[in-house]
Amino acid sequence: MRRAKPLLRTLPHFLTWRAFRFRNICSGRLGFDGAGATTTTKHLDTFTEQFEIGSRVITLETGKIARFANGAVVLTMENTNVLSTVTSAKGDAVRDFLPLTVDYQEKQFAQGVIPTSFMRREGAPKERELLCGRIIDRPIRPLFPPGFYHEVQVMASVLSSDGTQDPDVLAANATSAALMLSDIPWGGPIGMVRIGRICGQFIVNPTMDELKLSDLNLVYACTMDKTLMIDVQAREISEKDLEAGLRMAHPEAVKYIEPQIRLAAKAGKSKKEYKLSMLSDKTMEKVSNIAEAPIKAVFTDPTYGKFERGEALENIAQDVKKVLEEEGDEESLKVLSKAVDTVRKKVVRKRIIAEGNRLDGRQLDEVRPLYCEAGYISMLHGSALFSRGETQVLCTVTLGAPTDAQRLESVVGPPTKRFMLHYSFPPFCINDVGKRGGLNRREVGHGTLAEKALLAVLPPEDDFPYTVRINSEVMASDGSTSMATVCGGSMALMDAGIPVREHVAGVSVGLISELDPSTGEITDYRILTDILGLEDHLGDIDFKIAGTRKGVTAIQLDIKPAGIPLDIVCECLEPAHKARLQILDHMEQEISIPRNKNDSTSPRLVTLKYNNDALRRLIGPMGALKRKMEVETGARMSVGDGKLTIVAKNQSVMDKVLEKIDFIVGREIEVGGIYTGIVTSIKEYGAFVEFNGGQHGLLHISELSYEPVSRVSEVVSAGQKLSLMCIGQDVHGNIKLSLKATLRRPGRLETNDVIEGSVTSVKETANIWTPVGNASTAQEQNSASELSLGDLESGEAKSPTSQVPVILIRSAAECDEEEKSSSSNLSSKGNGIQLDSKSKSRQSQNAIDSPPKSKSRRSQDVIDSPASHSGPLPYTNAKKTKLSMQKQKQSKSDLLKQEGDEQESKDKASGTAKDLELGTKVTAKVYQIRAHGLVLDLGSGLRGMYRFEENNSRNFKIGDEMRVVCSSFSSKGIPILSFDDK
């Protein structure tokens, strides 16, 4: 339909909008037409500097984006772009500290990913973002002028990242350039560089892939001639090699400085005159005259503890305050705390430089008294209490499943982290009142430092797939709590039975220096070992160094003045090494090797391999069956790549979940294996039983009891749950099951034909700790790799290639039952006397209420050979060669001959076993030496057990003969022996 505006359509051209060079009406506004109009576009002045470091081109750019910020720089290296902006508050607030805030952020758009959170946007800062913010903060803070207390905010954002370069070092250099462009007074620029080492060769600006192969991750920041910050993670690098890395890093970091100076000359602002909060000479003189003498008296008395010293200093400050109030000196009262602190710093530093005396009376290189206690809380997986002087830390270890690993969402680095150390600094540790909030920058930084120190000695994931979490709770703080966390965490790992290679210890080193007033250069200095909290506050550096006897694993250097010469920094490495060895000696006296954890609280982890069909049956629709089993048992299961990983709180929970899994999925049938099944139908000649995840077997009437049975229904009924033993296959390939093999034979002790978890063809492969890349993995279908803390003794480690068969221990009753089981296959069906009702009901009840454990799942009950032990590593990688049933058609005469030969060999092997009774005296030889007893060879294939008594100091050797007497039998029928003293 045509519009009803004919007048507008019929206007002559000279009256239209376009005749007056107007655009069309749009959004209620008129605009001139572009034809013939003059348009002006403001030109963006962009300034760049390009240079090369470590064979990589780096570009500094300013003026294109974030133009309103006081200073803004985009730094580019390959495909990684980082924007850093700097702003300063306008007002002059009254305070006595520098409120510098550094915010580092990695948004997911930088790597082309939408956040997976519910709101699909970034939330609170993550740990990595806090740590990168600290990396930027630590080198730039000392360069602000004294008395500059205006609020400053630095915001660094990653604009793009391809995952090749870590953006943290780039952000620090971009921040330095932004501060140089701004009008904020600052004593920069700085340069920061990362150094790696592969095969003994140092690498500048290594990629993330190169860092995986590197044994050194060194971040170094400096000015033109002084060191500002050091952060190191290493794999036991020696102090000599570390010093070489530091001396190489300095000239490489300096290469960042000159381009920043050139960029500031092009586009930088003139520095603004800010009001500096300086102490007047008059105030300092007045406070010094009142407080210097009493402060010196406090610091010269070594009997003062932390709180006694703090209380005495507080009383002195109150006395000074009273004097100033009487004089009405309001100006001095505003800066009283700063003035008193300056006097304290002057007294302490002068005394240490001149006399070499410390606050608590120690020598400069003396370590405070140490106290170590491993296993402080026995209920936990691992715990340790460590004290150095008045600093005390409680560390606990918790083991979890591989799926418990922390998931990371950073633009670089691995997606998960299986080792976590969480450091907690509660207010009560300094007798203070405070509020517990979320992530704290200081706590995150201290925890990460200790985590990096301990990571170097952990076993690789292939050998130890547990997720490990250490909690460090500071009980009392008087300096170096992060290094105390390293020591306590190392002991707690060993107490938990984790196969760490050796202990890690840490110590903090301080520096007191004297400056030339005219040049600002250091004229004299003293290095302090194991500094107190007050020495940290009043000193120049806090140099935290952690490592093993072989080398350094982690370093963190924080500097308060505007830089320290690198020579002095390297000189601090030697006293730290001596103190570290002294601390390691004390720790090794308490615990030197990982404990053998074999108690009810030790967690269990099993990895099973199944085909996809079996895993689908186990998971159920939408994972419902898996979740149900987790709720019922308390275990946690994870499925992936044909593997089922189960983690249980203890062995009883593991037994429950394995029993349920066996019933649903089943496992490879073994001759002699015990299975739980349900009777599906009853025939005249026996009963059919469903077991092992849907398989069926025949329970013949002759296998119901040791006594003849006339009717099958008198012993079992349809739907009844039974524990049955697989005794073989018939000529048609049907699985034969036996109920009587699991029952007590009349006149004999209750026992099983085979000790649980033992099969004559089972072999265990010892697995010791090996470096990453050398660990072997099992490839067999349905093979199990069981981790049970305590399955292995903390003794000698054997070759990883040696294979030792598991020992089979049998009693006389066991041999008789096996003989009877073999001969029963040839017996006739249905002839015999009918069982009385009491006997039948008792046998059936025993089968239901007391099912023997499955031998393939209970390897911890086996008395295995010491040769299969692999030291303290709680990890057995057992490759089990099972007796598979193959369908073979044989003639009846061949079967009779084979069974007759087997019967003859069993009779020969069990000749002595039949005669062994309580009180029988025999001569035995030592077959094996275990941690808690001996395995004795009694002859004719029979072996027994002798348990060590308390305070038994006698030394035994394999092959020693001794006279023993049979004192009892175990629940499995194993003879328990004692020495014959008569």
Short mmCIF file of N, CA and C in Angstrom, two decimals, residues 916-976:
data_model
loop_
_atom_site.label_atom_id
_atom_site.label_comp_id
_atom_site.label_asym_id
_atom_site.label_seq_id
_atom_site.Cartn_x
_atom_site.Cartn_y
_atom_site.Cartn_z
N LEU A 916 50.93 -82.71 60.90
CA LEU A 916 51.17 -81.52 61.72
C LEU A 916 49.93 -81.22 62.55
N GLU A 917 50.09 -81.25 63.87
CA GLU A 917 49.02 -80.94 64.80
C GLU A 917 49.55 -79.99 65.86
N LEU A 918 48.67 -79.50 66.71
CA LEU A 918 49.09 -78.63 67.80
C LEU A 918 50.07 -79.38 68.71
N GLY A 919 51.19 -78.74 69.02
CA GLY A 919 52.20 -79.35 69.87
C GLY A 919 53.26 -80.12 69.13
N THR A 920 53.08 -80.29 67.79
CA THR A 920 54.07 -81.03 67.02
C THR A 920 55.38 -80.24 66.94
N LYS A 921 56.50 -80.89 67.21
CA LYS A 921 57.81 -80.26 67.17
C LYS A 921 58.51 -80.67 65.89
N VAL A 922 59.04 -79.69 65.16
CA VAL A 922 59.73 -79.95 63.91
C VAL A 922 60.97 -79.06 63.83
N THR A 923 61.86 -79.44 62.92
CA THR A 923 63.03 -78.61 62.63
C THR A 923 62.74 -77.83 61.35
N ALA A 924 62.84 -76.51 61.43
CA ALA A 924 62.48 -75.66 60.31
C ALA A 924 63.67 -74.80 59.90
N LYS A 925 63.61 -74.33 58.66
CA LYS A 925 64.61 -73.42 58.13
C LYS A 925 63.96 -72.07 57.83
N VAL A 926 64.77 -71.03 57.99
CA VAL A 926 64.28 -69.68 57.70
C VAL A 926 64.18 -69.53 56.18
N TYR A 927 62.96 -69.30 55.72
CA TYR A 927 62.74 -69.14 54.28
C TYR A 927 62.71 -67.67 53.87
N GLN A 928 62.07 -66.85 54.68
CA GLN A 928 62.01 -65.41 54.42
C GLN A 928 62.11 -64.67 55.74
N ILE A 929 62.61 -63.44 55.68
CA ILE A 929 62.68 -62.56 56.84
C ILE A 929 61.81 -61.35 56.55
N ARG A 930 60.74 -61.18 57.33
CA ARG A 930 59.82 -60.06 57.16
C ARG A 930 59.99 -59.06 58.29
N ALA A 931 59.25 -57.94 58.17
CA ALA A 931 59.38 -56.88 59.17
C ALA A 931 58.85 -57.32 60.53
N HIS A 932 57.82 -58.17 60.54
CA HIS A 932 57.19 -58.55 61.80
C HIS A 932 57.34 -60.04 62.13
N GLY A 933 58.11 -60.77 61.32
CA GLY A 933 58.26 -62.17 61.62
C GLY A 933 59.03 -62.91 60.55
N LEU A 934 59.00 -64.26 60.64
CA LEU A 934 59.72 -65.12 59.72
C LEU A 934 58.75 -66.03 59.00
N VAL A 935 59.10 -66.40 57.77
CA VAL A 935 58.42 -67.49 57.07
C VAL A 935 59.36 -68.70 57.12
N LEU A 936 58.89 -69.78 57.71
CA LEU A 936 59.71 -70.96 57.97
C LEU A 936 59.31 -72.08 57.02
N ASP A 937 60.33 -72.78 56.50
CA ASP A 937 60.12 -73.93 55.63
C ASP A 937 60.12 -75.18 56.51
N LEU A 938 58.95 -75.88 56.56
CA LEU A 938 58.81 -77.07 57.39
C LEU A 938 59.05 -78.35 56.62
N GLY A 939 59.35 -78.22 55.32
CA GLY A 939 59.58 -79.40 54.50
C GLY A 939 58.33 -79.87 53.81
N SER A 940 58.49 -80.59 52.71
CA SER A 940 57.38 -81.15 51.93
C SER A 940 56.42 -80.07 51.46
N GLY A 941 56.93 -78.91 51.16
CA GLY A 941 56.09 -77.85 50.63
C GLY A 941 55.28 -77.09 51.65
N LEU A 942 55.42 -77.43 52.93
CA LEU A 942 54.65 -76.76 53.98
C LEU A 942 55.48 -75.64 54.58
N ARG A 943 54.84 -74.49 54.77
CA ARG A 943 55.50 -73.35 55.38
C ARG A 943 54.63 -72.77 56.46
N GLY A 944 55.26 -72.24 57.48
CA GLY A 944 54.55 -71.64 58.60
C GLY A 944 55.09 -70.27 58.93
N MET A 945 54.54 -69.69 59.96
CA MET A 945 54.84 -68.31 60.31
C MET A 945 55.31 -68.24 61.76
N TYR A 946 56.34 -67.42 62.01
CA TYR A 946 56.80 -67.12 63.36
C TYR A 946 56.80 -65.60 63.53
N ARG A 947 56.08 -65.10 64.51
CA ARG A 947 56.01 -63.66 64.75
C ARG A 947 57.05 -63.26 65.77
N PHE A 948 57.72 -62.10 65.46
CA PHE A 948 58.71 -61.57 66.39
C PHE A 948 58.04 -61.14 67.70
N GLU A 949 58.73 -61.42 68.80
CA GLU A 949 58.28 -60.93 70.09
C GLU A 949 58.86 -59.54 70.33
N GLU A 950 58.32 -58.84 71.33
CA GLU A 950 58.83 -57.51 71.66
C GLU A 950 60.25 -57.61 72.19
N ASN A 951 61.05 -56.60 71.81
CA ASN A 951 62.46 -56.50 72.26
C ASN A 951 63.28 -57.72 71.83
N ASN A 952 62.89 -58.31 70.71
CA ASN A 952 63.64 -59.45 70.20
C ASN A 952 64.79 -58.93 69.34
N SER A 953 65.99 -59.04 69.84
CA SER A 953 67.15 -58.47 69.16
C SER A 953 67.98 -59.51 68.43
N ARG A 954 67.50 -60.74 68.35
CA ARG A 954 68.26 -61.79 67.69
C ARG A 954 68.29 -61.56 66.19
N ASN A 955 69.43 -61.79 65.57
CA ASN A 955 69.58 -61.63 64.12
C ASN A 955 69.35 -62.98 63.44
N PHE A 956 68.59 -63.00 62.38
CA PHE A 956 68.29 -64.21 61.63
C PHE A 956 68.86 -64.08 60.22
N LYS A 957 69.16 -65.21 59.65
CA LYS A 957 69.62 -65.28 58.27
C LYS A 957 68.84 -66.36 57.55
N ILE A 958 68.66 -66.17 56.26
CA ILE A 958 67.95 -67.16 55.46
C ILE A 958 68.77 -68.45 55.44
N GLY A 959 68.09 -69.56 55.74
CA GLY A 959 68.76 -70.85 55.80
C GLY A 959 69.06 -71.33 57.20
N ASP A 960 68.93 -70.46 58.23
CA ASP A 960 69.17 -70.88 59.61
C ASP A 960 68.17 -71.95 60.01
N GLU A 961 68.65 -72.96 60.73
CA GLU A 961 67.77 -74.01 61.23
C GLU A 961 67.42 -73.74 62.68
N MET A 962 66.20 -74.13 63.05
CA MET A 962 65.76 -73.92 64.43
C MET A 962 64.69 -74.95 64.76
N ARG A 963 64.59 -75.23 66.04
CA ARG A 963 63.60 -76.19 66.53
C ARG A 963 62.36 -75.42 66.96
N VAL A 964 61.22 -75.73 66.35
CA VAL A 964 59.99 -74.99 66.63
C VAL A 964 58.89 -75.97 66.98
N VAL A 965 57.84 -75.44 67.56
CA VAL A 965 56.67 -76.23 67.93
C VAL A 965 55.44 -75.53 67.39
N CYS A 966 54.47 -76.27 66.89
CA CYS A 966 53.23 -75.71 66.34
C CYS A 966 52.34 -75.30 67.51
N SER A 967 52.13 -73.99 67.65
CA SER A 967 51.35 -73.48 68.79
C SER A 967 49.91 -73.19 68.42
N SER A 968 49.61 -72.87 67.14
CA SER A 968 48.24 -72.58 66.73
C SER A 968 48.19 -72.52 65.22
N PHE A 969 46.98 -72.32 64.71
CA PHE A 969 46.76 -72.11 63.28
C PHE A 969 46.03 -70.79 63.10
N SER A 970 46.36 -70.07 62.02
CA SER A 970 45.65 -68.82 61.73
C SER A 970 44.28 -69.13 61.16
N SER A 971 43.49 -68.06 60.95
CA SER A 971 42.15 -68.26 60.39
C SER A 971 42.21 -68.82 58.98
N LYS A 972 43.35 -68.70 58.33
CA LYS A 972 43.53 -69.25 56.98
C LYS A 972 44.16 -70.64 57.01
N GLY A 973 44.39 -71.17 58.20
CA GLY A 973 45.01 -72.48 58.29
C GLY A 973 46.51 -72.48 58.25
N ILE A 974 47.14 -71.33 58.38
CA ILE A 974 48.60 -71.24 58.34
C ILE A 974 49.14 -71.62 59.71
N PRO A 975 50.11 -72.51 59.79
CA PRO A 975 50.68 -72.88 61.10
C PRO A 975 51.40 -71.69 61.73
N ILE A 976 51.08 -71.43 63.00
CA ILE A 976 51.77 -70.41 63.79
C ILE A 976 52.75 -71.15 64.70
#
